[in-house]
Coordinates of C-alpha atoms in Angstrom, one line a residue:
Chain A
M1422 CA 76.4 -22.8 139.6
N1423 CA 78.0 -20.2 137.3
Y1424 CA 79.3 -23.1 135.1
L1425 CA 75.8 -24.5 134.8
L1426 CA 74.3 -21.1 133.8
A1427 CA 77.1 -20.6 131.2
Y1428 CA 76.3 -24.0 129.8
V1429 CA 72.6 -23.3 129.5
F1430 CA 73.2 -19.9 128.0
L1431 CA 75.6 -21.4 125.4
N1432 CA 73.2 -24.2 124.6
E1433 CA 70.3 -21.6 123.9
F1434 CA 72.7 -19.5 121.8
V1435 CA 73.6 -22.4 119.6
I1436 CA 70.0 -23.4 119.2
M1437 CA 69.1 -19.9 118.2
L1438 CA 72.0 -19.8 115.8
I1439 CA 70.9 -23.0 114.2
K1440 CA 67.4 -21.5 113.7
I1441 CA 68.7 -18.4 112.1
V1442 CA 70.9 -20.4 109.7
F1443 CA 67.9 -22.6 108.9
L1444 CA 65.7 -19.6 108.1
F1445 CA 68.4 -18.0 106.0
K1446 CA 68.7 -21.2 104.0
V1447 CA 64.9 -21.4 103.5
G1448 CA 64.8 -17.7 102.4
L1449 CA 67.8 -18.1 100.0
F1450 CA 66.2 -21.3 98.5
S1451 CA 62.9 -19.5 98.0
C1452 CA 64.6 -16.5 96.3
L1453 CA 66.5 -18.9 94.1
I1454 CA 63.3 -20.6 93.0
A1455 CA 61.6 -17.3 92.4
F1456 CA 64.6 -16.0 90.4
Q1457 CA 64.6 -19.1 88.4
A1458 CA 60.9 -18.7 87.6
Y1459 CA 61.3 -15.0 86.9
S1460 CA 64.2 -15.6 84.6
Q1461 CA 62.1 -18.1 82.6
S1462 CA 59.2 -15.6 82.1
S1463 CA 58.8 -12.3 80.3
G1464 CA 56.3 -9.6 80.8
A1465 CA 54.9 -6.9 78.6
L1466 CA 52.4 -4.1 78.8
H1467 CA 50.1 -3.1 75.9
L1468 CA 48.5 0.3 76.1
S1469 CA 46.1 1.2 73.4
T1470 CA 43.5 3.8 72.6
G1471 CA 41.2 4.5 69.7
I1472 CA 37.7 4.7 68.5
Q1473 CA 34.9 2.2 68.4
D1474 CA 31.9 2.1 66.1
F1475 CA 29.3 0.8 68.5
T1476 CA 25.7 -0.2 68.2
T1477 CA 23.4 -1.3 71.0
R1478 CA 19.8 -2.0 71.7
D1479 CA 18.1 -2.5 75.0
Q1480 CA 14.5 -3.5 74.7
G1481 CA 13.9 -2.0 78.2
F1482 CA 14.5 1.4 76.6
S1483 CA 13.4 1.0 73.0
S1484 CA 13.0 -1.3 70.1
M1485 CA 15.4 0.9 68.1
N1486 CA 19.2 0.6 67.8
Y1487 CA 21.5 3.3 69.2
G1488 CA 24.8 3.8 67.5
G1489 CA 27.8 6.1 67.3
I1490 CA 31.5 6.4 67.7
R1491 CA 32.9 5.9 71.2
T1492 CA 36.4 6.3 72.6
A1493 CA 37.9 3.0 73.6
S1494 CA 41.0 2.2 75.6
K1495 CA 42.7 -0.9 76.8
A1496 CA 45.6 -1.9 79.1
I1497 CA 46.9 -5.4 78.7
F1498 CA 49.5 -7.1 80.9
Q1499 CA 51.0 -10.0 79.1
L1500 CA 52.9 -12.7 81.1
N1501 CA 54.9 -15.2 78.9
K1502 CA 55.9 -18.4 80.7
A1503 CA 57.6 -21.5 79.4
H1504 CA 54.4 -23.3 78.4
K1505 CA 51.7 -20.7 78.6
T1506 CA 50.9 -17.1 78.0
E1507 CA 48.5 -15.1 80.1
L1508 CA 46.8 -11.8 79.1
F1509 CA 45.0 -9.6 81.6
Q1510 CA 43.1 -7.0 79.7
F1511 CA 41.4 -4.0 81.3
E1512 CA 39.1 -2.2 78.8
F1513 CA 37.1 1.0 78.9
A1514 CA 34.8 2.7 76.4
Y1515 CA 32.4 5.6 76.6
G1516 CA 30.4 7.6 74.1
N1517 CA 27.1 9.2 73.2
L1518 CA 24.9 7.1 71.0
K1519 CA 21.9 8.1 68.9
N1520 CA 19.0 6.4 67.3
R1521 CA 17.4 7.1 63.9
I1522 CA 15.0 9.7 65.3
G1523 CA 17.7 11.6 67.1
N1524 CA 17.2 10.5 70.7
S1525 CA 20.4 9.8 72.5
L1526 CA 21.9 7.8 75.4
N1527 CA 25.3 7.8 77.0
G1528 CA 26.9 4.3 77.2
M1529 CA 29.9 3.2 79.2
S1530 CA 31.6 -0.2 79.3
I1531 CA 34.2 -1.4 81.8
G1532 CA 35.7 -4.8 81.5
L1533 CA 38.3 -7.3 82.5
L1534 CA 39.1 -10.0 80.0
N1535 CA 41.7 -12.7 80.8
H1536 CA 43.2 -15.2 78.4
T1537 CA 45.4 -18.2 79.1
F1538 CA 47.1 -19.8 76.1
Y1539 CA 49.1 -23.1 76.2
H1540 CA 52.0 -23.7 73.9
R1541 CA 55.4 -25.3 73.6
N1542 CA 58.5 -23.6 74.8
K1543 CA 58.7 -21.4 71.6
P1544 CA 56.0 -18.9 71.9
L1545 CA 57.3 -16.7 69.1
E1546 CA 57.0 -19.1 66.2
R1547 CA 54.1 -19.0 63.7
K1548 CA 51.6 -21.0 65.6
L1549 CA 48.0 -21.4 66.7
H1550 CA 47.6 -21.5 70.5
W1551 CA 44.5 -22.7 72.3
G1552 CA 43.4 -21.8 75.7
W1553 CA 40.6 -20.4 77.7
S1554 CA 39.2 -17.0 78.6
N1555 CA 37.3 -15.3 81.4
Q1556 CA 35.2 -12.2 80.6
N1557 CA 33.9 -9.8 83.2
V1558 CA 32.2 -6.8 81.7
F1559 CA 29.9 -4.1 83.0
H1560 CA 27.8 -1.9 80.7
I1561 CA 25.8 1.1 81.9
R1562 CA 23.6 3.5 79.8
S1563 CA 21.7 6.6 80.6
H1564 CA 18.9 7.7 78.3
N1565 CA 18.8 11.4 77.8
G1566 CA 15.2 11.7 76.8
F1567 CA 13.4 9.8 79.5
S1568 CA 12.5 11.4 82.9
N1569 CA 12.0 8.1 84.7
Y1570 CA 13.7 4.8 84.5
S1571 CA 16.4 6.4 82.4
L1572 CA 19.3 4.3 83.8
R1573 CA 19.9 0.7 82.9
Y1574 CA 22.9 -1.7 83.2
D1575 CA 24.1 -5.2 82.8
Y1576 CA 27.0 -7.2 84.1
L1577 CA 28.5 -10.5 82.8
T1578 CA 31.0 -13.0 84.1
A1579 CA 31.6 -15.9 81.8
F1580 CA 34.2 -18.5 80.8
G1581 CA 34.9 -20.0 77.4
P1582 CA 37.5 -21.1 74.9
S1583 CA 40.0 -18.8 73.4
A1584 CA 42.5 -19.0 70.6
R1585 CA 45.5 -17.0 69.4
Y1586 CA 47.3 -17.0 66.1
L1587 CA 50.9 -15.6 66.0
W1588 CA 52.8 -14.8 62.9
P1589 CA 56.1 -13.1 63.3
F1590 CA 57.7 -12.0 60.0
Q1591 CA 60.3 -9.7 58.5
W1592 CA 59.8 -7.1 55.8
E1593 CA 62.3 -4.6 54.5
E1594 CA 64.7 -5.8 57.3
Q1595 CA 62.1 -4.8 59.9
R1596 CA 60.5 -7.2 62.3
F1597 CA 56.7 -7.4 62.5
E1598 CA 54.3 -9.6 64.3
W1599 CA 50.7 -10.4 63.5
E1600 CA 48.5 -11.5 66.4
T1601 CA 44.9 -12.5 66.3
I1602 CA 43.0 -13.4 69.4
A1603 CA 39.4 -14.8 69.5
H1604 CA 37.2 -15.8 72.4
L1605 CA 33.8 -17.2 72.8
Q1606 CA 32.0 -17.2 76.1
V1607 CA 30.1 -20.4 77.0
L1608 CA 28.9 -20.4 80.6
G1609 CA 28.7 -17.9 83.4
F1610 CA 26.2 -15.5 85.0
Q1611 CA 24.7 -12.2 84.3
I1612 CA 23.0 -9.4 86.3
K1613 CA 20.7 -7.1 84.4
S1614 CA 18.3 -4.2 85.0
G1615 CA 14.8 -5.3 85.5
Y1616 CA 11.8 -5.3 83.2
I1617 CA 11.1 -1.6 83.8
G1618 CA 13.6 -0.1 86.2
A1619 CA 17.3 -0.1 86.8
D1620 CA 17.3 -2.5 89.7
P1621 CA 17.5 -6.2 88.7
E1622 CA 14.6 -8.5 89.3
G1623 CA 15.0 -9.9 92.8
F1624 CA 16.8 -6.8 94.1
S1625 CA 15.3 -5.4 97.3
E1626 CA 16.4 -2.6 99.5
E1627 CA 15.6 -4.8 102.5
N1628 CA 18.2 -7.4 101.5
A1629 CA 21.9 -7.3 102.3
A1630 CA 24.3 -6.7 99.4
T1631 CA 25.2 -10.4 99.2
G1632 CA 21.6 -11.4 99.2
N1633 CA 20.8 -8.9 96.5
F1634 CA 23.7 -10.1 94.4
L1635 CA 22.7 -13.7 94.6
K1636 CA 19.0 -13.1 93.9
S1637 CA 19.9 -10.9 90.9
M1638 CA 22.2 -13.4 89.3
K1639 CA 20.9 -15.2 86.2
P1640 CA 22.8 -17.8 84.2
F1641 CA 24.6 -17.0 81.0
I1642 CA 24.2 -19.9 78.6
I1643 CA 25.6 -20.0 75.1
G1644 CA 22.8 -20.4 72.6
R1645 CA 20.4 -18.1 74.3
D1646 CA 23.1 -15.6 75.2
W1647 CA 26.2 -14.7 73.2
S1648 CA 29.5 -13.0 73.9
M1649 CA 32.5 -13.2 71.6
G1650 CA 35.3 -11.1 70.4
L1651 CA 38.1 -11.1 67.9
N1652 CA 41.1 -8.8 67.9
S1653 CA 43.8 -8.6 65.2
S1654 CA 47.0 -6.6 65.8
L1655 CA 50.0 -5.8 63.7
Y1656 CA 53.1 -4.9 65.7
W1657 CA 56.3 -3.3 64.4
S1658 CA 59.2 -4.1 66.6
L1659 CA 61.4 -1.2 67.6
P1660 CA 65.1 -1.6 68.4
S1661 CA 64.4 -1.0 72.1
E1662 CA 62.4 -4.3 72.0
N1663 CA 59.2 -2.4 72.4
S1664 CA 56.6 -2.4 69.7
L1665 CA 54.1 -0.1 68.0
G1666 CA 51.0 -1.5 66.6
L1667 CA 47.5 -1.1 65.1
R1668 CA 44.7 -3.2 66.4
Y1669 CA 41.2 -3.9 64.9
G1670 CA 38.7 -5.5 67.2
L1671 CA 35.2 -6.9 66.9
S1672 CA 33.0 -7.6 69.9
M1673 CA 29.5 -8.7 70.1
M1674 CA 27.1 -9.6 72.9
A1675 CA 23.5 -10.6 73.2
L1676 CA 21.9 -11.1 76.6
N1677 CA 18.4 -12.4 76.1
E1678 CA 17.2 -13.1 79.6
G1679 CA 14.5 -10.6 80.6
Q1680 CA 14.5 -7.6 78.4
P1681 CA 16.9 -8.5 75.5
V1682 CA 20.1 -6.5 75.2
S1683 CA 22.4 -6.7 72.2
R1684 CA 25.5 -4.8 71.2
F1685 CA 28.1 -4.9 68.5
G1686 CA 31.3 -2.9 68.3
S1687 CA 34.3 -2.6 65.9
A1688 CA 37.3 -0.7 67.2
L1689 CA 40.5 0.6 65.7
E1690 CA 43.3 1.3 68.2
L1691 CA 46.9 2.4 68.3
V1692 CA 48.9 0.2 70.5
L1693 CA 52.2 0.7 72.4
K1694 CA 53.7 -2.6 73.6
V1695 CA 56.3 -2.1 76.3
K1696 CA 58.6 -5.0 77.3
L1697 CA 58.8 -5.0 81.1
W1698 CA 61.4 -7.7 81.6
Chain B
M232 CA 45.2 -30.1 57.8
V233 CA 43.5 -26.8 57.5
K234 CA 45.9 -23.9 57.9
P235 CA 45.3 -21.7 60.9
I236 CA 45.2 -18.6 58.7
W237 CA 42.1 -20.0 57.0
I238 CA 40.4 -20.7 60.3
F239 CA 41.0 -17.2 61.3
S240 CA 39.9 -15.8 57.9
I241 CA 36.6 -17.7 58.3
L242 CA 36.3 -16.4 61.9
V243 CA 36.8 -12.8 60.8
I244 CA 34.1 -13.1 58.1
F245 CA 31.8 -14.8 60.6
C246 CA 32.3 -12.1 63.2
C247 CA 31.9 -9.3 60.6
S248 CA 28.6 -10.8 59.5
C249 CA 27.5 -11.1 63.2
E250 CA 26.2 -7.6 63.3
Q251 CA 23.3 -8.5 61.0
W252 CA 22.6 -11.5 63.2
V253 CA 23.1 -9.9 66.7
M254 CA 21.6 -6.5 66.0
P255 CA 17.9 -6.7 65.0
K256 CA 16.8 -4.1 62.4
D257 CA 14.8 -1.2 63.6
P258 CA 11.0 -1.6 63.1
G259 CA 9.5 0.2 60.1
T260 CA 7.9 3.5 60.0
D261 CA 4.7 2.6 58.2
P262 CA 1.5 3.6 60.1
V263 CA 0.6 -0.1 60.7
E264 CA 4.1 -0.8 62.2
V265 CA 4.0 2.4 64.3
F266 CA 0.5 1.4 65.6
D267 CA 1.8 -2.1 66.5
Q268 CA 4.9 -0.8 68.3
L269 CA 2.7 1.5 70.5
W270 CA 0.0 -1.1 71.1
E271 CA 2.5 -3.9 72.0
D272 CA 4.5 -1.7 74.3
V273 CA 1.5 -0.6 76.2
Y274 CA 0.2 -4.2 76.3
E275 CA 3.4 -5.4 77.8
R276 CA 4.3 -2.7 80.3
Y277 CA 1.1 -0.8 81.3
S278 CA 0.2 -1.5 84.9
F279 CA -3.5 -0.9 85.4
F280 CA -5.3 -3.1 82.9
D281 CA -6.7 -5.4 85.6
H282 CA -7.4 -2.6 88.0
K283 CA -9.3 -0.6 85.3
N284 CA -10.9 -3.8 83.9
L285 CA -9.7 -2.8 80.4
D286 CA -9.4 -5.3 77.6
W287 CA -6.4 -4.0 75.5
E288 CA -6.8 -6.6 72.9
Q289 CA -10.4 -5.5 72.3
V290 CA -9.0 -1.9 72.0
R291 CA -6.7 -3.2 69.3
A292 CA -9.5 -4.9 67.5
Q293 CA -11.4 -1.6 67.6
Y294 CA -8.6 0.7 66.3
R295 CA -6.3 -1.3 64.1
P296 CA -8.7 -1.8 61.2
E297 CA -8.7 2.0 60.9
V298 CA -5.0 2.2 60.3
E299 CA -4.1 2.5 56.7
D300 CA -0.7 2.9 55.0
E301 CA -1.9 6.0 53.2
M302 CA -3.0 7.9 56.2
G303 CA -1.2 11.1 57.1
Q304 CA 0.7 11.9 60.3
L305 CA -2.1 14.0 61.8
E306 CA -4.7 11.2 61.2
L307 CA -2.4 8.6 62.7
Y308 CA -1.7 10.9 65.7
E309 CA -5.4 11.3 66.3
L310 CA -6.0 7.6 66.0
L311 CA -3.2 6.7 68.4
A312 CA -4.3 9.5 70.8
D313 CA -7.8 8.1 70.9
M314 CA -6.5 4.6 71.6
L315 CA -4.4 5.9 74.5
F316 CA -7.3 7.9 75.8
E317 CA -9.0 4.6 76.5
L318 CA -6.5 4.0 79.4
R319 CA -8.2 6.9 81.3
D320 CA -4.8 7.8 82.8
G321 CA -3.4 11.3 83.4
H322 CA 0.1 9.8 83.1
V323 CA -0.4 8.8 79.5
N324 CA 0.8 11.1 76.7
L325 CA 1.7 10.8 73.1
S326 CA 4.1 13.7 72.2
T327 CA 4.7 14.7 68.6
G328 CA 6.3 17.8 67.2
F329 CA 2.9 19.3 66.7
N330 CA 0.7 18.1 69.6
R331 CA 0.6 16.2 72.9
S332 CA -2.3 13.9 73.6
R333 CA -3.6 13.7 77.2
N334 CA -6.5 12.6 79.3
W335 CA -7.4 15.2 81.9
E336 CA -10.8 13.8 82.8
W337 CA -9.4 13.1 86.3
Y338 CA -10.1 16.8 87.2
Q339 CA -12.2 18.2 84.3
E340 CA -15.4 16.6 85.4
F341 CA -15.2 17.7 89.0
P342 CA -15.5 21.0 91.1
V343 CA -12.5 23.3 90.8
N344 CA -12.3 24.0 94.5
Y345 CA -9.6 26.6 94.1
D346 CA -9.5 30.3 93.3
E347 CA -6.0 31.5 92.7
N348 CA -7.0 35.2 92.6
L349 CA -8.8 34.9 95.9
I350 CA -5.7 33.3 97.5
E351 CA -3.4 36.0 96.2
E352 CA -5.7 38.9 97.1
V353 CA -7.1 37.8 100.4
Y354 CA -4.7 35.3 102.0
L355 CA -1.2 35.9 100.6
G356 CA -1.6 39.6 100.2
R357 CA 1.2 41.8 99.0
D358 CA 3.8 41.0 101.6
Y359 CA 3.9 37.2 101.6
W360 CA 7.2 35.4 102.0
I361 CA 8.7 33.5 99.0
S362 CA 11.0 30.7 100.1
G363 CA 11.9 29.0 96.8
P364 CA 8.7 27.4 95.5
L365 CA 6.9 27.9 98.9
S366 CA 4.8 31.1 99.3
H367 CA 3.7 31.6 102.9
Q368 CA 1.9 34.1 105.0
M369 CA 0.6 34.3 108.5
I370 CA -3.2 34.3 108.8
G371 CA -3.6 35.5 112.3
D372 CA -1.7 33.0 114.4
I373 CA -1.7 30.2 111.7
L374 CA 0.9 29.9 108.9
Y375 CA -0.5 29.4 105.4
V376 CA 1.8 27.8 102.8
N377 CA 1.1 27.5 99.1
Y378 CA 3.1 25.1 96.9
R379 CA 2.1 25.1 93.3
S380 CA 4.4 22.5 91.7
F381 CA 6.4 19.6 93.1
A382 CA 8.6 20.1 90.0
Q383 CA 10.1 23.1 91.8
T384 CA 12.8 22.0 94.2
I385 CA 12.6 22.9 97.9
S386 CA 16.0 23.6 99.4
T387 CA 17.0 23.0 103.0
A388 CA 17.0 26.8 103.6
N389 CA 13.5 27.1 102.1
L390 CA 12.1 24.4 104.4
Q391 CA 14.0 25.7 107.5
V392 CA 12.4 29.1 107.1
V393 CA 8.9 27.6 106.8
L394 CA 9.5 25.4 109.8
E395 CA 10.8 28.3 111.9
R396 CA 7.7 30.3 111.1
A397 CA 5.5 27.2 111.8
R398 CA 7.0 26.8 115.2
R399 CA 6.0 30.3 116.1
S400 CA 2.4 29.7 115.0
R401 CA -0.5 27.7 116.3
G402 CA -0.6 25.4 113.3
L403 CA 0.1 25.1 109.6
I404 CA -2.0 24.9 106.4
I405 CA -0.3 23.5 103.4
D406 CA -2.2 24.2 100.2
V407 CA -1.4 21.9 97.4
R408 CA -4.7 22.4 95.4
N409 CA -4.0 22.6 91.7
N410 CA -0.5 21.2 92.3
G411 CA -0.1 18.8 89.3
G412 CA 2.8 17.0 90.8
G413 CA 6.5 16.8 89.8
N414 CA 9.4 15.2 91.6
L415 CA 8.5 12.7 94.3
S416 CA 11.7 13.6 96.3
N417 CA 10.3 17.1 96.9
A418 CA 7.1 15.6 98.2
S419 CA 9.1 13.2 100.5
L420 CA 11.2 16.1 101.8
L421 CA 8.3 18.3 102.6
A422 CA 6.4 15.5 104.4
S423 CA 9.5 14.5 106.3
A424 CA 9.4 17.8 108.1
F425 CA 6.3 16.7 109.9
A426 CA 7.1 13.1 110.6
S427 CA 8.2 12.2 114.1
E428 CA 9.3 8.7 113.2
E429 CA 9.9 6.5 110.2
T430 CA 6.4 5.7 108.8
V431 CA 5.2 3.4 106.1
Y432 CA 2.7 5.4 104.0
A433 CA 2.1 3.1 101.0
R434 CA 3.3 0.1 99.1
Q435 CA 4.4 0.0 95.5
R436 CA 5.1 -2.7 92.9
I437 CA 6.5 -2.5 89.4
K438 CA 5.8 -4.5 86.2
S439 CA 8.2 -7.4 85.9
G440 CA 6.9 -9.1 82.8
P441 CA 4.6 -8.8 79.8
G442 CA 1.6 -10.4 81.4
T443 CA -1.1 -8.0 82.7
N444 CA -0.5 -9.3 86.2
D445 CA 3.3 -9.7 86.1
F446 CA 4.5 -7.6 88.9
G447 CA 7.5 -7.7 91.3
P448 CA 6.9 -7.8 95.1
W449 CA 5.1 -5.1 97.0
R450 CA 7.7 -2.8 98.6
D451 CA 7.0 -0.4 101.4
M452 CA 7.2 3.3 100.8
K453 CA 8.4 5.3 103.9
I454 CA 9.0 8.7 105.1
S455 CA 11.6 9.5 107.8
P456 CA 11.9 12.5 110.1
W457 CA 13.8 15.4 108.5
E458 CA 17.3 15.5 110.0
E459 CA 17.3 19.3 110.3
G460 CA 14.2 19.2 112.5
T461 CA 10.5 18.6 112.4
F462 CA 7.2 20.4 113.3
S463 CA 4.9 18.4 115.5
G464 CA 2.0 20.9 115.7
P465 CA -1.2 20.5 113.8
V466 CA -1.0 20.5 110.0
I467 CA -3.9 20.7 107.5
V468 CA -3.3 19.7 103.9
L469 CA -5.7 21.2 101.3
T470 CA -6.2 19.1 98.2
N471 CA -8.5 19.1 95.2
R472 CA -9.0 17.0 92.1
R473 CA -6.1 18.8 90.3
S474 CA -3.7 17.6 93.0
Y475 CA -2.1 14.9 91.0
S476 CA 0.8 12.5 90.8
A477 CA 3.5 13.5 93.3
T478 CA 0.9 15.6 95.0
T479 CA -1.3 12.5 95.5
F480 CA 1.8 10.8 97.0
F481 CA 2.3 13.8 99.3
A482 CA -1.4 13.7 100.4
Q483 CA -1.0 10.0 101.3
M484 CA 2.3 10.7 103.2
M485 CA 0.6 13.4 105.2
K486 CA -2.6 11.3 105.8
V487 CA -0.7 8.7 107.7
L488 CA 0.9 11.2 110.1
P489 CA -0.9 11.6 113.4
N490 CA -0.6 15.4 113.5
A491 CA -1.8 16.0 109.9
I492 CA -5.3 16.1 108.4
T493 CA -6.2 16.3 104.7
L494 CA -9.1 18.5 103.9
G495 CA -11.0 19.4 100.7
D496 CA -11.7 17.1 97.7
Q497 CA -9.9 13.9 97.0
T498 CA -6.7 14.1 94.8
G499 CA -6.9 13.3 91.1
G500 CA -4.7 10.2 91.3
G501 CA -1.6 9.5 89.3
G502 CA -0.4 6.6 91.4
G503 CA 1.5 4.9 88.6
T504 CA 5.0 6.0 87.9
P505 CA 5.3 6.6 84.1
V506 CA 7.8 4.8 81.9
F507 CA 8.8 6.4 78.6
G508 CA 8.9 5.0 75.1
E509 CA 9.6 6.0 71.5
L510 CA 8.2 5.2 68.1
T511 CA 10.2 4.8 64.9
N512 CA 8.5 7.8 63.3
G513 CA 10.0 10.1 66.0
W514 CA 7.1 10.4 68.5
T515 CA 7.5 9.7 72.1
Y516 CA 5.0 8.5 74.7
R517 CA 4.7 7.6 78.4
F518 CA 2.3 5.5 80.5
S519 CA 2.1 4.1 84.0
A520 CA 4.3 1.1 84.8
T521 CA 3.8 0.7 88.6
Q522 CA 1.0 0.4 91.1
T523 CA 0.8 2.0 94.5
V524 CA -1.7 1.2 97.2
D525 CA -2.3 2.9 100.6
L526 CA -2.3 1.0 103.8
E527 CA -5.9 -0.2 103.2
E528 CA -5.0 -1.6 99.7
R529 CA -6.7 1.3 97.9
Q530 CA -5.0 2.3 94.7
L531 CA -3.5 5.8 94.7
E532 CA -4.3 5.8 91.0
D533 CA -7.9 6.5 92.1
G534 CA -6.8 9.4 94.3
V535 CA -6.4 9.9 98.0
L536 CA -9.6 10.6 99.9
T537 CA -9.5 13.5 102.4
D538 CA -10.2 13.1 106.1
L539 CA -12.6 16.1 105.9
R540 CA -14.6 16.5 102.7
V541 CA -15.1 20.2 102.0
D542 CA -15.9 22.0 98.6
L543 CA -15.3 25.6 97.8
S544 CA -18.5 27.5 98.2
E545 CA -19.3 30.0 95.4
L546 CA -21.2 32.1 98.0
A547 CA -18.1 32.2 100.2
V548 CA -15.9 33.2 97.2
R549 CA -18.3 36.0 96.4
R550 CA -17.9 37.4 99.8
G551 CA -14.1 37.1 99.5
E552 CA -13.6 34.0 101.5
D553 CA -12.0 30.6 100.8
N554 CA -14.2 28.4 103.0
M555 CA -11.8 25.5 102.8
I556 CA -9.1 27.6 104.4
S557 CA -11.7 28.8 106.9
A558 CA -12.5 25.2 107.7
A559 CA -8.8 24.4 108.1
I560 CA -8.3 27.3 110.5
A561 CA -11.3 26.1 112.5
V562 CA -9.9 22.6 112.8
I563 CA -6.5 23.9 114.0
R564 CA -8.2 26.1 116.6
Q565 CA -10.2 23.2 117.9
Q566 CA -7.0 21.2 118.6

């Protein structure tokens, strides 16, 4: 009887040992795959801040343009892989804007812009890369002269083509890189304040949040609506493999569903590009 | 093959020229253009054309020929003010640096029904309580509360004091005669102190497009019981024709409550929430952009009718009595 118990125990022990070894092998194999992938990629973080000359018009407020200088900041995470480069750009801008008769509004923009560019296994040669982009941006503005209906906003999610031109060069034994990125949004959806008030058409306090979201959505279609941007940056490579740069960016948007909204901005920013790995 | 640098150069030039394309130019400041801006905005966003049976295109045909490029600012102001006067709406104003147009016909052609000196001398006296914007005094065993502007915010402490005094009284009179309105949230707060349950008091809809009948769906307007406590005893609300805008809404809120009665003359109206606009010559304006109806589909723009119609008697005033307050006291004592 004791012999039988010892046999069963030994058998269970061996099975457990086999399972542990198998799990160890799977874990090790996964780590190796991940390490291999990691070693083939590189990451960088771009931090930038500057000023933006911004003009906007919301027919729901006024037929006049509001303009002024806003502060603008961006944080971009860049992931370089063997055959593609991905950029995840968080952007924020805020400022007080005035029209020609002195009335003012406060405007704030928060956005997430993603680019994916496809290329051969030499991303740092002088080259044009094509890809696609996804823009998600929220604009809110508060009019300082109106007692009622003084708040309006719009939100856009759209997809479209994107292009990047890279030109690394040397000058006075220093390494520089010129980068221009352009995007044009083609198709997506928008949510805008209503004809008079802040709430979008279709919004109701009776509906659930999801219902309101779906009822407030309107298509974003290129031709009627526009959203595009162009950023050109000049980087100076430091010995630490980080870079300092200057970026000039243009952005424009026109959402013509309901009360037309249009905006145009040109920004100048200082950029610090930090190599992560 | 075209070099990429040329493609991007063209793109940069294209984007730089986009501003002209994307951003429309501001309209001009000539009198004709200013007239057109105002007329068009009212045409597209004003909410009572159908209700008032007003043909705004006919108004344009009447006034536009009088606009001339050579006319001065004062002449243009007077013309635009006259045009806006046609809307017969107390929520319509044209504000310039030198004057503000208005239509006050909603109370000017009706009995005043309020004597402030009489209230101060006879009913409030010299030792009345002041709780924020609420002035209150006991008249025998009944609490009299006077609220002169809903623009003045009522705090929680203000309302608690009034409710505490009301609970020790036989009933409450809230006098909102000559209260020209203000913030709707103050009206909702005050009314919530007398609501025992969530109650729909009106329905409102907002303009949703440029057509005269383009509106969003009707939405219920509700009052809920005040979380700090409520007063369930009898409440009489005194109104007159100068009770306007938020005060009209307050009268309607109180009218649907089972323990409240409105007494006096109907309110002046002001059932449309005003939207604001601006002209390229620097003037600003406002006009109604919503419609509100009571539970019987009657527009609040036309005022809220009282449950008990009473006018202030000159004879009573001469003998130092506000007969509307006397009527309110009598109603409370009957209950």
